[in-house]
Amino acid sequence: MSGETSRRESTEVVVIGAGPAGLTLANLLRQAGVGCVVLERQSRPYVEQRQRAGILDHRGAGVFESWGLADVVLAGMPQETKVEFRVDGEQRFLDVPTLTEGRLGRLVPQQVLVGRLLAHYLETGGDLRFEAAEVTPRGVGGPSPTVTYRDADGIPHEIACSYVAGCDGHHGVSRVSLPEHALTTYSYDHGIGWLTILADAPPPRYPLMAITTHGFAAHFPRGPRASRFYLQCAPADTAADWPDERIWTQLRLRLADGDLPGGPIGEKVFVEMRSHVVDPMHYGRLFLVGDAAHIITPMGGKGMNLAVADADVLAHALRAAVRDGDEEPLAAYSATCLERVWNHQEFSRWMTEMTHEAGDETLAGPFRRRLARARFDRLFTSGPAARAFGDLMAGG
Ligand code: RFL
């Protein structure tokens, strides 16, 4: 930081980003007795209000149970029961306890997970610095990394550390700070568009997905009076193509519910239906966690769960390295995580293809539509097919 004297300090691990990945990791490291400092670019209210995912799968819930944090994260959050599909208006239900052989997830909206982890971390004395600007990891390829940043008053800081955890999402600084040759990125364009809205509208009884000739739609609970809706749209669509009235008309049509209550729309976002995976998920002493390493479409609800799963693997590995001097689990971190990442990418892609192609024939043609219908019907007629689906639903 040119010309100015930085405030210098040190810790074991600097965690960049306070989303689901960073806050899970920070709390697990505290449980493990490993020192860390979390640097977050945004303010506390911004972090607490960001609403995205809604389900912590069975494996994700198990992470908090195994680290003694079940009361903090899961208390009062309902278990999954059923999933509803509406195929051109005809209702079909999948029973989640049967599918997953009792391995149930919990309905935990992302802002509840983040809010609870944040409060617990700060209440137990955790060090989290909001509004940290110009966060820059340095020297991560060598034995003595540092992370520099400017605090909310513009004062420069430098933190020496043993390891850096890049938990700063897809648009963060960690991944792009690494040498280009260090990582391979695998990307895939799903060839469809999705519009998602958050609305003050009553949630559905069960998570609901609609397969129709007019395109895919979904309706998910996000609290006692809040819903997230998804609508398949053309990839190039913009907000001008989707005034509120068209959104509600299309939702009522696709969900086959002329009485679907509307409500104020709080957020209207076009989801980029692209997937990305970097390999390996580390370089030197910097480890990428969650969306910083991989982006998955919201179909299947695995983005937040992968962030929690990565954080769990990394927390175990950092504990072994810092407390026992054993760096082997850190060396295995990327391969361990990528096995789950690719399985979930496959699950998400499989579901996306099935639920879209089984509806609108113009998407992939009549032959593929019938293949997708066969795949879908098998979930209701074949125990092994349903259980394979349920296994991934539960987190693999
Ligand atoms: P996040 O949540 O993006 O958090 C990253 C944090 O890092 C901060 N940051 C920085 N801090 C310091 N310096 C910098 N230079 C920084 N740059 C960024 C950011 O401010 C932020 O606080 O990543 P993380 O922690 O890896 O968590 C990933 C999940 O948030 C993500 O996978 C899910 O939200 C994806 N997702 C869904 N996942 C599910 O499991 N189920 C769902 O139903 C689901 N629905 C969704 C979703 C994502 C959506 N978006 C993003 C389009 C619905 C939507 C609409």
GROMACS .gro file of C-alpha atoms and ligand atoms in nm:
model
  451
    1MET     CA    1   0.000   0.000   0.000
    2SER     CA    2   0.197   0.286  -0.142
    3GLY     CA    3   0.366   0.531   0.089
    4GLU     CA    4   0.134   0.483   0.389
    5THR     CA    5   0.221   0.289   0.703
    6SER     CA    6  -0.002  -0.017   0.739
    7ARG     CA    7  -0.121  -0.148   1.074
    8ARG     CA    8   0.037  -0.493   1.101
    9GLU     CA    9  -0.100  -0.792   1.284
   10SER     CA   10  -0.111  -1.169   1.244
   11THR     CA   11  -0.348  -1.464   1.266
   12GLU     CA   12  -0.360  -1.827   1.151
   13VAL     CA   13  -0.625  -1.792   0.878
   14VAL     CA   14  -0.764  -1.488   0.694
   15VAL     CA   15  -1.113  -1.559   0.560
   16ILE     CA   16  -1.216  -1.330   0.272
   17GLY     CA   17  -1.595  -1.294   0.250
   18ALA     CA   18  -1.882  -1.336   0.499
   19GLY     CA   19  -2.141  -1.528   0.297
   20PRO     CA   20  -2.248  -1.886   0.375
   21ALA     CA   21  -1.897  -2.022   0.298
   22GLY     CA   22  -1.699  -1.766   0.498
   23LEU     CA   23  -1.930  -1.760   0.799
   24THR     CA   24  -1.953  -2.139   0.816
   25LEU     CA   25  -1.574  -2.169   0.796
   26ALA     CA   26  -1.516  -1.894   1.054
   27ASN     CA   27  -1.751  -2.059   1.304
   28LEU     CA   28  -1.602  -2.405   1.250
   29LEU     CA   29  -1.249  -2.268   1.293
   30ARG     CA   30  -1.354  -2.111   1.623
   31GLN     CA   31  -1.498  -2.447   1.733
   32ALA     CA   32  -1.161  -2.603   1.634
   33GLY     CA   33  -0.961  -2.344   1.826
   34VAL     CA   34  -0.794  -2.206   1.510
   35GLY     CA   35  -0.749  -1.827   1.502
   36CYS     CA   36  -0.903  -1.635   1.213
   37VAL     CA   37  -1.002  -1.290   1.092
   38VAL     CA   38  -1.290  -1.241   0.846
   39LEU     CA   39  -1.277  -0.952   0.597
   40GLU     CA   40  -1.607  -0.856   0.430
   41ARG     CA   41  -1.645  -0.589   0.163
   42GLN     CA   42  -2.007  -0.505   0.240
   43SER     CA   43  -2.180  -0.362   0.550
   44ARG     CA   44  -2.347  -0.584   0.812
   45PRO     CA   45  -2.708  -0.493   0.710
   46TYR     CA   46  -2.629  -0.572   0.345
   47VAL     CA   47  -2.487  -0.915   0.433
   48GLU     CA   48  -2.780  -0.996   0.662
   49GLN     CA   49  -3.048  -0.906   0.409
   50ARG     CA   50  -2.919  -1.086   0.100
   51GLN     CA   51  -3.179  -1.355   0.022
   52ARG     CA   52  -3.105  -1.641  -0.216
   53ALA     CA   53  -3.113  -2.011  -0.126
   54GLY     CA   54  -3.372  -2.187   0.089
   55ILE     CA   55  -3.277  -2.545   0.174
   56LEU     CA   56  -2.998  -2.690   0.381
   57ASP     CA   57  -2.977  -3.050   0.266
   58HIS     CA   58  -2.929  -3.341   0.507
   59ARG     CA   59  -2.554  -3.339   0.463
   60GLY     CA   60  -2.536  -2.962   0.514
   61ALA     CA   61  -2.746  -2.983   0.830
   62GLY     CA   62  -2.518  -3.266   0.949
   63VAL     CA   63  -2.213  -3.038   0.924
   64PHE     CA   64  -2.356  -2.809   1.192
   65GLU     CA   65  -2.466  -3.105   1.404
   66SER     CA   66  -2.121  -3.263   1.391
   67TRP     CA   67  -1.949  -2.938   1.502
   68GLY     CA   68  -2.192  -2.881   1.793
   69LEU     CA   69  -2.371  -2.593   1.621
   70ALA     CA   70  -2.712  -2.755   1.559
   71ASP     CA   71  -2.883  -2.531   1.816
   72VAL     CA   72  -2.733  -2.221   1.658
   73VAL     CA   73  -2.832  -2.296   1.299
   74LEU     CA   74  -3.116  -2.549   1.292
   75ALA     CA   75  -3.337  -2.463   1.592
   76GLY     CA   76  -3.699  -2.419   1.485
   77MET     CA   77  -3.633  -2.474   1.115
   78PRO     CA   78  -3.879  -2.724   0.962
   79GLN     CA   79  -3.775  -3.048   0.793
   80GLU     CA   80  -3.845  -3.125   0.428
   81THR     CA   81  -4.166  -3.326   0.373
   82LYS     CA   82  -4.282  -3.340   0.011
   83VAL     CA   83  -4.198  -3.191  -0.326
   84GLU     CA   84  -4.479  -3.117  -0.569
   85PHE     CA   85  -4.455  -3.129  -0.947
   86ARG     CA   86  -4.736  -2.994  -1.165
   87VAL     CA   87  -4.726  -3.138  -1.514
   88ASP     CA   88  -4.955  -2.929  -1.736
   89GLY     CA   89  -5.168  -2.876  -1.427
   90GLU     CA   90  -5.170  -3.237  -1.301
   91GLN     CA   91  -5.035  -3.268  -0.944
   92ARG     CA   92  -4.770  -3.529  -0.857
   93PHE     CA   93  -4.599  -3.554  -0.521
   94LEU     CA   94  -4.263  -3.700  -0.421
   95ASP     CA   95  -4.241  -3.804  -0.058
   96VAL     CA   96  -3.899  -3.681   0.064
   97PRO     CA   97  -3.860  -3.915   0.368
   98THR     CA   98  -3.918  -4.216   0.138
   99LEU     CA   99  -3.689  -4.083  -0.137
  100THR     CA  100  -3.405  -4.000   0.098
  101GLU     CA  101  -3.462  -4.299   0.328
  102GLY     CA  102  -3.513  -4.056   0.618
  103ARG     CA  103  -3.213  -3.831   0.544
  104LEU     CA  104  -3.406  -3.505   0.562
  105GLY     CA  105  -3.288  -3.153   0.500
  106ARG     CA  106  -3.424  -2.837   0.662
  107LEU     CA  107  -3.595  -2.534   0.517
  108VAL     CA  108  -3.335  -2.271   0.613
  109PRO     CA  109  -3.350  -1.952   0.405
  110GLN     CA  110  -3.001  -1.823   0.325
  111GLN     CA  111  -3.046  -1.499   0.520
  112VAL     CA  112  -3.147  -1.703   0.828
  113LEU     CA  113  -2.831  -1.916   0.799
  114VAL     CA  114  -2.614  -1.609   0.746
  115GLY     CA  115  -2.786  -1.407   1.021
  116ARG     CA  116  -2.753  -1.685   1.278
  117LEU     CA  117  -2.390  -1.768   1.193
  118LEU     CA  118  -2.297  -1.400   1.197
  119ALA     CA  119  -2.462  -1.335   1.534
  120HIS     CA  120  -2.304  -1.646   1.689
  121TYR     CA  121  -1.957  -1.566   1.557
  122LEU     CA  122  -1.966  -1.209   1.691
  123GLU     CA  123  -2.129  -1.306   2.023
  124THR     CA  124  -1.854  -1.561   2.089
  125GLY     CA  125  -1.582  -1.301   2.029
  126GLY     CA  126  -1.510  -1.367   1.659
  127ASP     CA  127  -1.317  -1.104   1.461
  128LEU     CA  128  -1.514  -0.988   1.154
  129ARG     CA  129  -1.440  -0.660   0.979
  130PHE     CA  130  -1.715  -0.517   0.758
  131GLU     CA  131  -1.663  -0.262   0.480
  132ALA     CA  132  -1.307  -0.383   0.416
  133ALA     CA  133  -1.198  -0.228   0.085
  134GLU     CA  134  -0.919  -0.326  -0.157
  135VAL     CA  135  -0.876  -0.667   0.008
  136THR     CA  136  -0.569  -0.825  -0.157
  137PRO     CA  137  -0.410  -1.163  -0.083
  138ARG     CA  138  -0.030  -1.152  -0.134
  139GLY     CA  139   0.247  -1.408  -0.146
  140VAL     CA  140   0.012  -1.705  -0.124
  141GLY     CA  141   0.248  -1.914  -0.341
  142GLY     CA  142   0.516  -1.891  -0.068
  143PRO     CA  143   0.543  -1.978   0.302
  144SER     CA  144   0.434  -1.639   0.448
  145PRO     CA  145   0.119  -1.494   0.291
  146THR     CA  146  -0.032  -1.161   0.390
  147VAL     CA  147  -0.366  -0.997   0.321
  148THR     CA  148  -0.388  -0.620   0.291
  149TYR     CA  149  -0.702  -0.405   0.303
  150ARG     CA  150  -0.835  -0.062   0.390
  151ASP     CA  151  -1.084  -0.028   0.673
  152ALA     CA  152  -1.403   0.180   0.666
  153ASP     CA  153  -1.199   0.491   0.767
  154GLY     CA  154  -0.954   0.435   0.481
  155ILE     CA  155  -0.672   0.318   0.712
  156PRO     CA  156  -0.446   0.051   0.553
  157HIS     CA  157  -0.396  -0.284   0.730
  158GLU     CA  158  -0.170  -0.582   0.671
  159ILE     CA  159  -0.241  -0.923   0.824
  160ALA     CA  160   0.029  -1.191   0.817
  161CYS     CA  161  -0.117  -1.541   0.821
  162SER     CA  162  -0.045  -1.908   0.758
  163TYR     CA  163  -0.341  -1.965   0.521
  164VAL     CA  164  -0.599  -1.765   0.323
  165ALA     CA  165  -0.955  -1.888   0.259
  166GLY     CA  166  -1.111  -1.727  -0.049
  167CYS     CA  167  -1.483  -1.731   0.038
  168ASP     CA  168  -1.568  -1.422  -0.166
  169GLY     CA  169  -1.808  -1.562  -0.424
  170HIS     CA  170  -1.791  -1.567  -0.803
  171HIS     CA  171  -1.702  -1.197  -0.837
  172GLY     CA  172  -1.451  -1.185  -0.552
  173VAL     CA  173  -1.083  -1.103  -0.553
  174SER     CA  174  -0.933  -1.435  -0.439
  175ARG     CA  175  -0.962  -1.641  -0.756
  176VAL     CA  176  -0.858  -1.358  -0.989
  177SER     CA  177  -0.553  -1.280  -0.774
  178LEU     CA  178  -0.401  -1.620  -0.864
  179PRO     CA  179  -0.170  -1.672  -1.162
  180GLU     CA  180  -0.373  -1.758  -1.472
  181HIS     CA  181  -0.187  -2.086  -1.532
  182ALA     CA  182  -0.266  -2.212  -1.180
  183LEU     CA  183  -0.629  -2.307  -1.240
  184THR     CA  184  -0.837  -2.468  -1.515
  185THR     CA  185  -1.194  -2.340  -1.545
  186TYR     CA  186  -1.469  -2.564  -1.681
  187SER     CA  187  -1.783  -2.375  -1.793
  188TYR     CA  188  -2.116  -2.477  -1.937
  189ASP     CA  189  -2.405  -2.270  -2.076
  190HIS     CA  190  -2.741  -2.439  -2.012
  191GLY     CA  191  -2.894  -2.251  -2.307
  192ILE     CA  192  -3.198  -2.120  -2.121
  193GLY     CA  193  -3.286  -1.809  -1.926
  194TRP     CA  194  -3.439  -1.785  -1.578
  195LEU     CA  195  -3.610  -1.491  -1.419
  196THR     CA  196  -3.646  -1.510  -1.043
  197ILE     CA  197  -3.849  -1.286  -0.816
  198LEU     CA  198  -3.884  -1.256  -0.441
  199ALA     CA  199  -4.236  -1.154  -0.347
  200ASP     CA  200  -4.441  -1.081  -0.036
  201ALA     CA  201  -4.678  -1.359  -0.132
  202PRO     CA  202  -4.793  -1.667   0.063
  203PRO     CA  203  -4.548  -1.959   0.031
  204PRO     CA  204  -4.665  -2.285  -0.129
  205ARG     CA  205  -4.753  -2.579   0.095
  206TYR     CA  206  -4.461  -2.776  -0.055
  207PRO     CA  207  -4.174  -2.670  -0.285
  208LEU     CA  208  -4.342  -2.670  -0.626
  209MET     CA  209  -4.206  -2.713  -0.981
  210ALA     CA  210  -4.422  -2.688  -1.291
  211ILE     CA  211  -4.347  -2.863  -1.620
  212THR     CA  212  -4.557  -2.707  -1.897
  213THR     CA  213  -4.578  -2.639  -2.268
  214HIS     CA  214  -4.547  -2.268  -2.177
  215GLY     CA  215  -4.211  -2.324  -2.006
  216PHE     CA  216  -4.083  -2.415  -1.660
  217ALA     CA  217  -4.189  -2.235  -1.342
  218ALA     CA  218  -4.128  -2.291  -0.972
  219HIS     CA  219  -4.260  -2.161  -0.641
  220PHE     CA  220  -4.056  -2.203  -0.321
  221PRO     CA  221  -4.116  -2.093   0.040
  222ARG     CA  222  -3.888  -1.824   0.183
  223GLY     CA  223  -4.051  -1.762   0.521
  224PRO     CA  224  -4.406  -1.737   0.658
  225ARG     CA  225  -4.516  -1.468   0.410
  226ALA     CA  226  -4.245  -1.472   0.143
  227SER     CA  227  -4.199  -1.670  -0.178
  228ARG     CA  228  -3.933  -1.712  -0.441
  229PHE     CA  229  -4.061  -1.778  -0.792
  230TYR     CA  230  -3.867  -1.888  -1.100
  231LEU     CA  231  -3.980  -1.853  -1.463
  232GLN     CA  232  -3.801  -1.994  -1.766
  233CYS     CA  233  -3.751  -1.714  -2.017
  234ALA     CA  234  -3.545  -1.641  -2.329
  235PRO     CA  235  -3.172  -1.611  -2.244
  236ALA     CA  236  -3.156  -1.253  -2.380
  237ASP     CA  237  -3.467  -1.124  -2.195
  238THR     CA  238  -3.440  -0.808  -1.986
  239ALA     CA  239  -3.660  -0.648  -1.720
  240ALA     CA  240  -3.840  -0.455  -1.996
  241ASP     CA  241  -3.972  -0.790  -2.131
  242TRP     CA  242  -4.115  -0.885  -1.791
  243PRO     CA  243  -4.340  -0.620  -1.634
  244ASP     CA  244  -4.501  -0.738  -1.308
  245GLU     CA  245  -4.833  -0.808  -1.479
  246ARG     CA  246  -4.674  -1.051  -1.727
  247ILE     CA  247  -4.491  -1.227  -1.442
  248TRP     CA  248  -4.813  -1.296  -1.249
  249THR     CA  249  -5.005  -1.395  -1.565
  250GLN     CA  250  -4.733  -1.643  -1.664
  251LEU     CA  251  -4.702  -1.782  -1.311
  252ARG     CA  252  -5.079  -1.841  -1.288
  253LEU     CA  253  -5.075  -2.007  -1.630
  254ARG     CA  254  -4.772  -2.232  -1.572
  255LEU     CA  255  -4.860  -2.320  -1.210
  256ALA     CA  256  -5.218  -2.387  -1.331
  257ASP     CA  257  -5.356  -2.176  -1.048
  258GLY     CA  258  -5.578  -1.891  -1.162
  259ASP     CA  259  -5.619  -1.783  -0.798
  260LEU     CA  260  -5.246  -1.765  -0.714
  261PRO     CA  261  -5.224  -1.457  -0.489
  262GLY     CA  262  -4.978  -1.194  -0.612
  263GLY     CA  263  -4.793  -0.945  -0.392
  264PRO     CA  264  -4.527  -0.675  -0.398
  265ILE     CA  265  -4.215  -0.790  -0.585
  266GLY     CA  266  -3.903  -0.709  -0.383
  267GLU     CA  267  -3.638  -0.835  -0.623
  268LYS     CA  268  -3.636  -0.923  -0.993
  269VAL     CA  269  -3.316  -1.095  -1.111
  270PHE     CA  270  -3.217  -1.274  -1.431
  271VAL     CA  271  -3.014  -1.578  -1.326
  272GLU     CA  272  -2.719  -1.657  -1.548
  273MET     CA  273  -2.784  -2.024  -1.627
  274ARG     CA  274  -2.415  -2.106  -1.659
  275SER     CA  275  -2.206  -2.343  -1.451
  276HIS     CA  276  -1.837  -2.300  -1.367
  277VAL     CA  277  -1.588  -2.521  -1.183
  278VAL     CA  278  -1.222  -2.442  -1.117
  279ASP     CA  279  -0.968  -2.717  -1.069
  280PRO     CA  280  -0.775  -2.730  -0.842
  281MET     CA  281  -0.959  -2.533  -0.573
  282HIS     CA  282  -0.635  -2.399  -0.427
  283TYR     CA  283  -0.303  -2.242  -0.511
  284GLY     CA  284  -0.022  -2.251  -0.258
  285ARG     CA  285  -0.168  -2.138   0.075
  286LEU     CA  286  -0.490  -1.994  -0.069
  287PHE     CA  287  -0.797  -2.220  -0.069
  288LEU     CA  288  -1.112  -2.137  -0.269
  289VAL     CA  289  -1.441  -2.217  -0.097
  290GLY     CA  290  -1.803  -2.211  -0.223
  291ASP     CA  291  -1.902  -1.986  -0.515
  292ALA     CA  292  -1.542  -1.858  -0.543
  293ALA     CA  293  -1.457  -2.205  -0.681
  294HIS     CA  294  -1.780  -2.317  -0.849
  295ILE     CA  295  -2.114  -2.183  -0.967
  296ILE     CA  296  -2.411  -2.414  -1.006
  297THR     CA  297  -2.760  -2.325  -1.131
  298PRO     CA  298  -3.025  -2.290  -0.856
  299MET     CA  299  -3.198  -2.606  -0.990
  300GLY     CA  300  -3.156  -2.874  -0.723
  301GLY     CA  301  -3.072  -2.617  -0.453
  302LYS     CA  302  -2.704  -2.708  -0.413
  303GLY     CA  303  -2.507  -2.379  -0.427
  304MET     CA  304  -2.532  -2.294  -0.058
  305ASN     CA  305  -2.491  -2.659   0.035
  306LEU     CA  306  -2.168  -2.691  -0.158
  307ALA     CA  307  -2.039  -2.378   0.018
  308VAL     CA  308  -2.113  -2.539   0.357
  309ALA     CA  309  -1.962  -2.873   0.250
  310ASP     CA  310  -1.637  -2.710   0.127
  311ALA     CA  311  -1.610  -2.512   0.451
  312ASP     CA  312  -1.645  -2.833   0.652
  313VAL     CA  313  -1.368  -3.011   0.458
  314LEU     CA  314  -1.139  -2.708   0.485
  315ALA     CA  315  -1.203  -2.658   0.858
  316HIS     CA  316  -1.101  -3.020   0.928
  317ALA     CA  317  -0.791  -2.981   0.711
  318LEU     CA  318  -0.687  -2.648   0.867
  319ARG     CA  319  -0.732  -2.791   1.215
  320ALA     CA  320  -0.499  -3.080   1.126
  321ALA     CA  321  -0.243  -2.840   0.974
  322VAL     CA  322  -0.246  -2.577   1.250
  323ARG     CA  323  -0.287  -2.800   1.556
  324ASP     CA  324  -0.101  -3.115   1.449
  325GLY     CA  325   0.132  -2.989   1.173
  326ASP     CA  326  -0.030  -3.239   0.935
  327GLU     CA  327  -0.078  -3.082   0.590
  328GLU     CA  328  -0.199  -3.399   0.415
  329PRO     CA  329  -0.571  -3.320   0.451
  330LEU     CA  330  -0.503  -2.974   0.303
  331ALA     CA  331  -0.331  -3.138   0.007
  332ALA     CA  332  -0.644  -3.351  -0.044
  333TYR     CA  333  -0.888  -3.056   0.001
  334SER     CA  334  -0.948  -2.985  -0.368
  335ALA     CA  335  -0.994  -3.347  -0.479
  336THR     CA  336  -1.224  -3.420  -0.183
  337CYS     CA  337  -1.448  -3.121  -0.262
  338LEU     CA  338  -1.446  -3.162  -0.640
  339GLU     CA  339  -1.590  -3.513  -0.619
  340ARG     CA  340  -1.905  -3.370  -0.456
  341VAL     CA  341  -1.904  -3.061  -0.679
  342TRP     CA  342  -1.917  -3.268  -0.998
  343ASN     CA  343  -2.185  -3.498  -0.858
  344HIS     CA  344  -2.400  -3.196  -0.774
  345GLN     CA  345  -2.333  -3.033  -1.111
  346GLU     CA  346  -2.454  -3.355  -1.270
  347PHE     CA  347  -2.767  -3.356  -1.049
  348SER     CA  348  -2.846  -2.995  -1.130
  349ARG     CA  349  -2.789  -3.041  -1.505
  350TRP     CA  350  -2.997  -3.363  -1.504
  351MET     CA  351  -3.289  -3.192  -1.331
  352THR     CA  352  -3.265  -2.880  -1.546
  353GLU     CA  353  -3.275  -3.083  -1.867
  354MET     CA  354  -3.560  -3.304  -1.744
  355THR     CA  355  -3.788  -3.030  -1.613
  356HIS     CA  356  -3.741  -2.803  -1.915
  357GLU     CA  357  -3.731  -3.049  -2.203
  358ALA     CA  358  -4.028  -3.247  -2.068
  359GLY     CA  359  -4.242  -2.935  -2.105
  360ASP     CA  360  -4.172  -2.714  -2.402
  361GLU     CA  361  -4.126  -2.922  -2.718
  362THR     CA  362  -3.964  -2.633  -2.905
  363LEU     CA  363  -3.664  -2.643  -2.671
  364ALA     CA  364  -3.506  -2.973  -2.783
  365GLY     CA  365  -3.766  -3.134  -3.008
  366PRO     CA  366  -4.040  -3.396  -2.968
  367PHE     CA  367  -3.803  -3.694  -2.932
  368ARG     CA  368  -3.611  -3.536  -2.644
  369ARG     CA  369  -3.942  -3.431  -2.486
  370ARG     CA  370  -4.049  -3.793  -2.465
  371LEU     CA  371  -3.709  -3.898  -2.326
  372ALA     CA  372  -3.743  -3.633  -2.055
  373ARG     CA  373  -4.097  -3.750  -1.974
  374ALA     CA  374  -3.973  -4.109  -1.941
  375ARG     CA  375  -3.697  -3.994  -1.707
  376PHE     CA  376  -3.949  -3.796  -1.501
  377ASP     CA  377  -4.208  -4.078  -1.485
  378ARG     CA  378  -3.941  -4.322  -1.367
  379LEU     CA  379  -3.909  -4.119  -1.044
  380PHE     CA  380  -4.266  -4.224  -0.961
  381THR     CA  381  -4.256  -4.584  -1.081
  382SER     CA  382  -3.907  -4.714  -0.997
  383GLY     CA  383  -3.783  -4.738  -0.638
  384PRO     CA  384  -3.412  -4.747  -0.735
  385ALA     CA  385  -3.451  -4.444  -0.968
  386ALA     CA  386  -3.633  -4.250  -0.694
  387ARG     CA  387  -3.371  -4.342  -0.433
  388ALA     CA  388  -3.080  -4.240  -0.661
  389PHE     CA  389  -3.251  -3.903  -0.695
  390GLY     CA  390  -3.316  -3.890  -0.319
  391ASP     CA  391  -2.952  -3.969  -0.240
  392LEU     CA  392  -2.836  -3.656  -0.425
  393MET     CA  393  -3.121  -3.453  -0.278
  394ALA     CA  394  -2.994  -3.545   0.067
  395GLY     CA  395  -2.643  -3.429  -0.027
  396GLY     CA  396  -2.486  -3.752  -0.157
  397RFL     P1  397  -2.158  -1.548  -0.156
  397RFL     O1  398  -2.290  -1.572  -0.093
  397RFL     O2  399  -2.154  -1.478  -0.286
  397RFL     O3  400  -2.073  -1.466  -0.048
  397RFL     C1  401  -1.949  -1.407  -0.082
  397RFL     C2  402  -1.920  -1.296   0.017
  397RFL     O4  403  -1.792  -1.239  -0.013
  397RFL     C3  404  -1.803  -1.097  -0.014
  397RFL     N1  405  -1.699  -1.042  -0.105
  397RFL     C4  406  -1.586  -0.982  -0.063
  397RFL     N2  407  -1.540  -0.957   0.061
  397RFL     C5  408  -1.420  -0.894   0.069
  397RFL     N3  409  -1.348  -0.853  -0.039
  397RFL     C6  410  -1.392  -0.877  -0.165
  397RFL     N4  411  -1.320  -0.837  -0.271
  397RFL     C7  412  -1.516  -0.945  -0.180
  397RFL     N5  413  -1.588  -0.984  -0.288
  397RFL     C8  414  -1.698  -1.042  -0.240
  397RFL     C9  415  -1.944  -1.070  -0.061
  397RFL     O5  416  -1.990  -0.941  -0.024
  397RFL    C10  417  -2.022  -1.182   0.009
  397RFL     O6  418  -2.063  -1.144   0.139
  397RFL     O7  419  -2.074  -1.683  -0.174
  397RFL     P2  420  -2.066  -1.817  -0.081
  397RFL     O8  421  -2.041  -1.779   0.062
  397RFL     O9  422  -1.974  -1.908  -0.150
  397RFL    O10  423  -2.215  -1.878  -0.083
  397RFL    C11  424  -2.268  -1.928  -0.201
  397RFL    C12  425  -2.419  -1.912  -0.204
  397RFL    O11  426  -2.453  -1.778  -0.170
  397RFL    C13  427  -2.477  -1.948  -0.341
  397RFL    O12  428  -2.421  -2.068  -0.387
  397RFL    C14  429  -2.629  -1.965  -0.337
  397RFL    O13  430  -2.692  -1.844  -0.303
  397RFL    C15  431  -2.676  -2.012  -0.475
  397RFL     N6  432  -2.822  -2.013  -0.483
  397RFL    C16  433  -2.890  -2.118  -0.427
  397RFL     N7  434  -2.822  -2.215  -0.359
  397RFL    C17  435  -2.892  -2.316  -0.300
  397RFL    O14  436  -2.831  -2.401  -0.233
  397RFL     N8  437  -3.030  -2.324  -0.310
  397RFL    C18  438  -3.102  -2.230  -0.377
  397RFL    O15  439  -3.224  -2.238  -0.383
  397RFL    C19  440  -3.033  -2.121  -0.438
  397RFL     N9  441  -3.100  -2.020  -0.499
  397RFL    C20  442  -2.890  -1.910  -0.548
  397RFL    C21  443  -3.031  -1.915  -0.550
  397RFL    C22  444  -2.824  -1.800  -0.605
  397RFL    C23  445  -2.896  -1.699  -0.666
  397RFL    N10  446  -2.825  -1.593  -0.728
  397RFL    C24  447  -2.693  -1.562  -0.690
  397RFL    C25  448  -2.855  -1.554  -0.859
  397RFL    C26  449  -3.103  -1.811  -0.607
  397RFL    C27  450  -3.036  -1.702  -0.664
  397RFL    C28  451  -3.118  -1.591  -0.721
   0.00000   0.00000   0.00000
